[in-house]
């Protein structure tokens, strides 16, 4: 019997029967919002199996609306999972980053170029750091994500900072995929709707005053380019100095090699001279011994002659 049929059968039952039936009816309902939060906290590889399990639970409870709503939930991409992971594991950091969006919009309304430049530079720095945190969180779960995915995470955070609705979606951790952000105001972000039965992309109207942000970003980019150029020039000078030192060392090594070869040749000549001298010494010693023997023989002969 359905919840509606249960309610119709309550006529004439009394208060206790009404409460009992109402409690059982409430127990059959599935908290779709809770299930959605649970599913979008999972890795993409686990999403489909978990969604199927939740659909079966809703079907067992005969909650048709929940079956329809949960079945319609889309599997997030790796980028969507990473952003959702940040919203769950680093909520304070995410909130701090997204709060810069409010400051940017305030500076934009006031047409304050100095504040826009400072906030834009700060935004680039903190978004980069938060994207790196997403990679670290993935690594803690034995997942390796590439630089392209982390760039998309940063792009999604930039988009969320540009529009309050996108920021709210990111904070809830219901992002399906990467956002697109050109730097000229709000951009589309695929996310899980809170009330609609099916997930769909959210469309946003361009901000008429976004040109001020774009100008600030352009000036910040030019300043970064100039800083990078100066740094490049300095590194090229260092490389030229190092290259000159390497060439000097190479010349010295070549000179040492030539000197070593020369010394090796002299050593060989000396060894050859030593061998020749040794042979001469042996020959002389042999001659000396032979001469001594001859002297001794002569002396003996002379002594024999002198005897009467």
Coordinates of N, CA and C in Angstrom, one line a residue, residues 47-144:
X47 N 31.2 6.1 -8.5 CA 29.9 6.8 -8.6 C 28.8 6.0 -9.1
X48 N 28.9 5.3 -10.2 CA 27.9 4.6 -10.9 C 27.3 3.5 -10.0
X49 N 28.2 2.7 -9.4 CA 27.8 1.6 -8.6 C 27.1 2.1 -7.3
X50 N 27.6 3.1 -6.7 CA 26.9 3.7 -5.6 C 25.5 4.3 -5.9
X51 N 25.4 5.0 -7.1 CA 24.2 5.5 -7.5 C 23.2 4.4 -7.7
X52 N 23.6 3.3 -8.4 CA 22.7 2.1 -8.6 C 22.2 1.6 -7.3
X53 N 23.1 1.5 -6.3 CA 22.7 1.0 -5.0 C 21.6 1.9 -4.4
X54 N 21.8 3.2 -4.5 CA 20.8 4.1 -3.9 C 19.5 4.1 -4.6
X55 N 19.6 3.9 -5.9 CA 18.3 3.8 -6.7 C 17.5 2.5 -6.2
X56 N 18.2 1.4 -6.0 CA 17.6 0.2 -5.6 C 17.0 0.4 -4.2
X57 N 17.7 1.1 -3.3 CA 17.1 1.3 -2.0 C 15.8 2.2 -2.1
X58 N 15.9 3.2 -3.0 CA 14.7 4.0 -3.1 C 13.5 3.2 -3.8
X59 N 13.9 2.3 -4.7 CA 12.9 1.5 -5.3 C 12.3 0.5 -4.3
X60 N 13.1 0.0 -3.4 CA 12.6 -0.9 -2.4 C 11.7 -0.2 -1.4
X61 N 11.9 1.1 -1.2 CA 11.0 1.9 -0.3 C 9.8 2.4 -1.1
X62 N 9.7 2.1 -2.4 CA 8.6 2.5 -3.3 C 8.6 4.1 -3.3
X63 N 9.7 4.7 -3.3 CA 9.8 6.2 -3.4 C 10.1 6.5 -4.9
X64 N 9.1 6.6 -5.7 CA 9.3 6.8 -7.1 C 10.0 8.2 -7.4
X65 N 9.7 9.2 -6.7 CA 10.3 10.5 -6.9 C 11.8 10.4 -6.6
X66 N 12.2 9.7 -5.6 CA 13.6 9.5 -5.3 C 14.3 8.7 -6.3
X67 N 13.6 7.6 -6.8 CA 14.2 6.8 -7.9 C 14.5 7.6 -9.1
X68 N 13.6 8.5 -9.5 CA 13.7 9.3 -10.6 C 14.9 10.3 -10.4
X69 N 14.9 11.0 -9.3 CA 15.9 12.0 -9.0 C 17.3 11.4 -8.9
X70 N 17.4 10.3 -8.2 CA 18.8 9.8 -8.0 C 19.3 9.2 -9.3
X71 N 18.4 8.6 -10.1 CA 18.8 8.0 -11.4 C 19.3 9.1 -12.3
X72 N 18.8 10.3 -12.2 CA 19.1 11.4 -13.1 C 20.5 12.1 -12.7
X73 N 21.0 11.7 -11.6 CA 22.3 12.3 -11.2 C 23.4 11.9 -12.1
X74 N 24.1 12.8 -12.6 CA 25.2 12.5 -13.6 C 26.5 12.2 -12.9
X75 N 27.3 11.4 -13.5 CA 28.6 11.1 -13.0 C 29.5 12.3 -13.2
X76 N 30.3 12.7 -12.1 CA 31.2 13.8 -12.3 C 32.5 13.4 -13.0
X77 N 33.1 14.4 -13.6 CA 34.4 14.2 -14.2 C 35.4 14.2 -13.1
X78 N 36.7 14.0 -13.4 CA 37.7 14.0 -12.4 C 37.9 15.4 -11.9
X79 N 37.7 16.4 -12.8 CA 37.8 17.8 -12.3 C 36.7 18.1 -11.3
X80 N 35.5 17.7 -11.7 CA 34.3 17.9 -10.8 C 34.6 17.3 -9.4
X81 N 35.1 16.0 -9.5 CA 35.4 15.4 -8.2 C 36.4 16.1 -7.4
X82 N 37.5 16.6 -8.0 CA 38.5 17.4 -7.3 C 37.9 18.6 -6.7
X83 N 37.1 19.4 -7.4 CA 36.5 20.6 -6.8 C 35.6 20.2 -5.6
X84 N 34.8 19.1 -5.8 CA 33.9 18.7 -4.7 C 34.8 18.2 -3.5
X85 N 35.9 17.6 -3.8 CA 36.8 17.1 -2.7 C 37.3 18.3 -1.9
X86 N 37.7 19.4 -2.6 CA 38.1 20.6 -1.9 C 37.1 21.1 -1.0
X87 N 35.8 21.2 -1.5 CA 34.7 21.8 -0.7 C 34.5 21.0 0.5
X88 N 34.8 19.7 0.5 CA 34.6 18.8 1.7 C 35.8 18.8 2.6
X89 N 37.0 18.7 2.0 CA 38.2 18.6 2.9 C 38.9 19.9 3.2
X90 N 38.6 20.9 2.4 CA 39.2 22.2 2.7 C 38.2 23.3 2.6
X91 N 37.1 23.2 3.4 CA 36.0 24.2 3.2 C 36.4 25.6 3.6
X92 N 37.2 25.7 4.6 CA 37.7 27.1 5.0 C 38.5 27.7 3.9
X93 N 39.4 26.9 3.3 CA 40.2 27.5 2.2 C 39.4 27.9 1.0
X94 N 38.4 27.0 0.7 CA 37.5 27.3 -0.5 C 36.8 28.5 -0.2
X95 N 36.2 28.7 1.0 CA 35.5 29.9 1.3 C 36.3 31.1 1.3
X96 N 37.6 31.0 1.7 CA 38.5 32.2 1.7 C 38.7 32.6 0.2
X97 N 38.9 31.6 -0.6 CA 39.2 31.9 -2.0 C 38.0 32.5 -2.7
X98 N 36.8 31.9 -2.4 CA 35.6 32.4 -3.1 C 35.2 33.8 -2.5
X99 N 35.6 34.1 -1.3 CA 35.3 35.4 -0.7 C 36.0 36.5 -1.5
X100 N 37.1 36.2 -2.1 CA 37.8 37.2 -2.9 C 36.9 37.7 -4.1
X101 N 36.0 36.8 -4.5 CA 35.1 37.2 -5.5 C 34.2 38.4 -5.1
X102 N 33.8 38.4 -3.9 CA 33.0 39.5 -3.3 C 33.8 40.8 -3.3
X103 N 35.1 40.6 -2.9 CA 36.0 41.8 -2.9 C 36.2 42.3 -4.3
X104 N 36.4 41.4 -5.3 CA 36.6 41.8 -6.7 C 35.4 42.6 -7.2
X105 N 34.2 42.0 -6.9 CA 33.0 42.7 -7.4 C 32.8 44.1 -6.8
X106 N 33.2 44.2 -5.5 CA 33.1 45.5 -4.8 C 34.0 46.5 -5.5
X107 N 35.3 46.1 -5.7 CA 36.2 46.9 -6.4 C 35.8 47.2 -7.8
X108 N 35.1 46.3 -8.5 CA 34.6 46.5 -9.8 C 33.5 47.5 -9.9
X109 N 32.6 47.4 -8.9 CA 31.5 48.4 -8.8 C 32.1 49.8 -8.6
X110 N 33.1 49.9 -7.8 CA 33.7 51.2 -7.5 C 34.7 51.7 -8.5
X111 N 34.9 50.8 -9.5 CA 35.9 51.1 -10.6 C 37.2 51.5 -10.0
X112 N 37.7 50.7 -9.1 CA 39.0 50.9 -8.4 C 40.1 50.1 -9.1
X113 N 40.8 50.6 -10.1 CA 41.8 49.8 -10.8 C 42.9 49.3 -9.9
X114 N 43.4 50.1 -8.9 CA 44.5 49.7 -8.0 C 44.0 48.4 -7.2
X115 N 42.8 48.5 -6.6 CA 42.3 47.4 -5.9 C 42.1 46.2 -6.7
X116 N 41.6 46.4 -8.0 CA 41.4 45.3 -8.9 C 42.7 44.6 -9.2
X117 N 43.8 45.4 -9.5 CA 45.1 44.8 -9.8 C 45.6 43.9 -8.6
X118 N 45.5 44.5 -7.4 CA 46.0 43.8 -6.3 C 45.2 42.5 -6.0
X119 N 43.8 42.6 -6.1 CA 43.0 41.4 -5.9 C 43.2 40.4 -6.9
X120 N 43.4 40.8 -8.2 CA 43.6 39.9 -9.3 C 44.9 39.1 -9.1
X121 N 45.9 39.8 -8.7 CA 47.2 39.1 -8.4 C 47.0 38.1 -7.2
X122 N 46.3 38.6 -6.2 CA 46.1 37.7 -5.0 C 45.2 36.5 -5.4
X123 N 44.3 36.7 -6.3 CA 43.4 35.6 -6.7 C 44.2 34.6 -7.5
X124 N 45.1 35.0 -8.4 CA 45.9 34.0 -9.1 C 46.7 33.2 -8.2
X125 N 47.3 33.8 -7.1 CA 48.2 33.1 -6.2 C 47.4 32.1 -5.4
X126 N 46.3 32.5 -4.8 CA 45.5 31.6 -3.9 C 44.8 30.5 -4.7
X127 N 44.4 30.8 -5.9 CA 43.7 29.7 -6.7 C 44.7 28.7 -7.1
X128 N 45.9 29.1 -7.4 CA 47.0 28.2 -7.8 C 47.3 27.3 -6.6
X129 N 47.4 27.8 -5.4 CA 47.7 27.1 -4.2 C 46.6 26.1 -3.9
X130 N 45.3 26.5 -4.1 CA 44.2 25.6 -3.8 C 44.1 24.5 -4.8
X131 N 44.4 24.8 -6.1 CA 44.5 23.7 -7.1 C 45.5 22.7 -6.8
X132 N 46.7 23.1 -6.3 CA 47.7 22.2 -5.8 C 47.3 21.4 -4.7
X133 N 46.5 21.9 -3.8 CA 45.9 21.2 -2.7 C 45.0 20.1 -3.2
X134 N 44.3 20.3 -4.2 CA 43.4 19.3 -4.8 C 44.3 18.1 -5.3
X135 N 45.4 18.4 -5.9 CA 46.3 17.3 -6.3 C 46.8 16.5 -5.1
X136 N 47.1 17.2 -4.0 CA 47.6 16.5 -2.8 C 46.5 15.7 -2.2
X137 N 45.3 16.2 -2.2 CA 44.2 15.4 -1.7 C 44.0 14.1 -2.5
X138 N 44.1 14.3 -3.8 CA 43.9 13.1 -4.7 C 45.1 12.1 -4.5
X139 N 46.3 12.6 -4.3 CA 47.4 11.7 -4.0 C 47.2 10.9 -2.7
X140 N 46.6 11.5 -1.7 CA 46.3 10.9 -0.5 C 45.4 9.7 -0.7
X141 N 44.6 9.7 -1.8 CA 43.7 8.6 -2.1 C 44.2 7.8 -3.2
X142 N 45.6 7.8 -3.4 CA 46.3 7.0 -4.4 C 45.8 7.3 -5.8
X143 N 45.4 8.5 -6.0 CA 45.0 9.0 -7.4 C 46.0 10.0 -7.8
X144 N 46.5 9.8 -9.0 CA 47.4 10.8 -9.6 C 46.7 11.5 -10.7

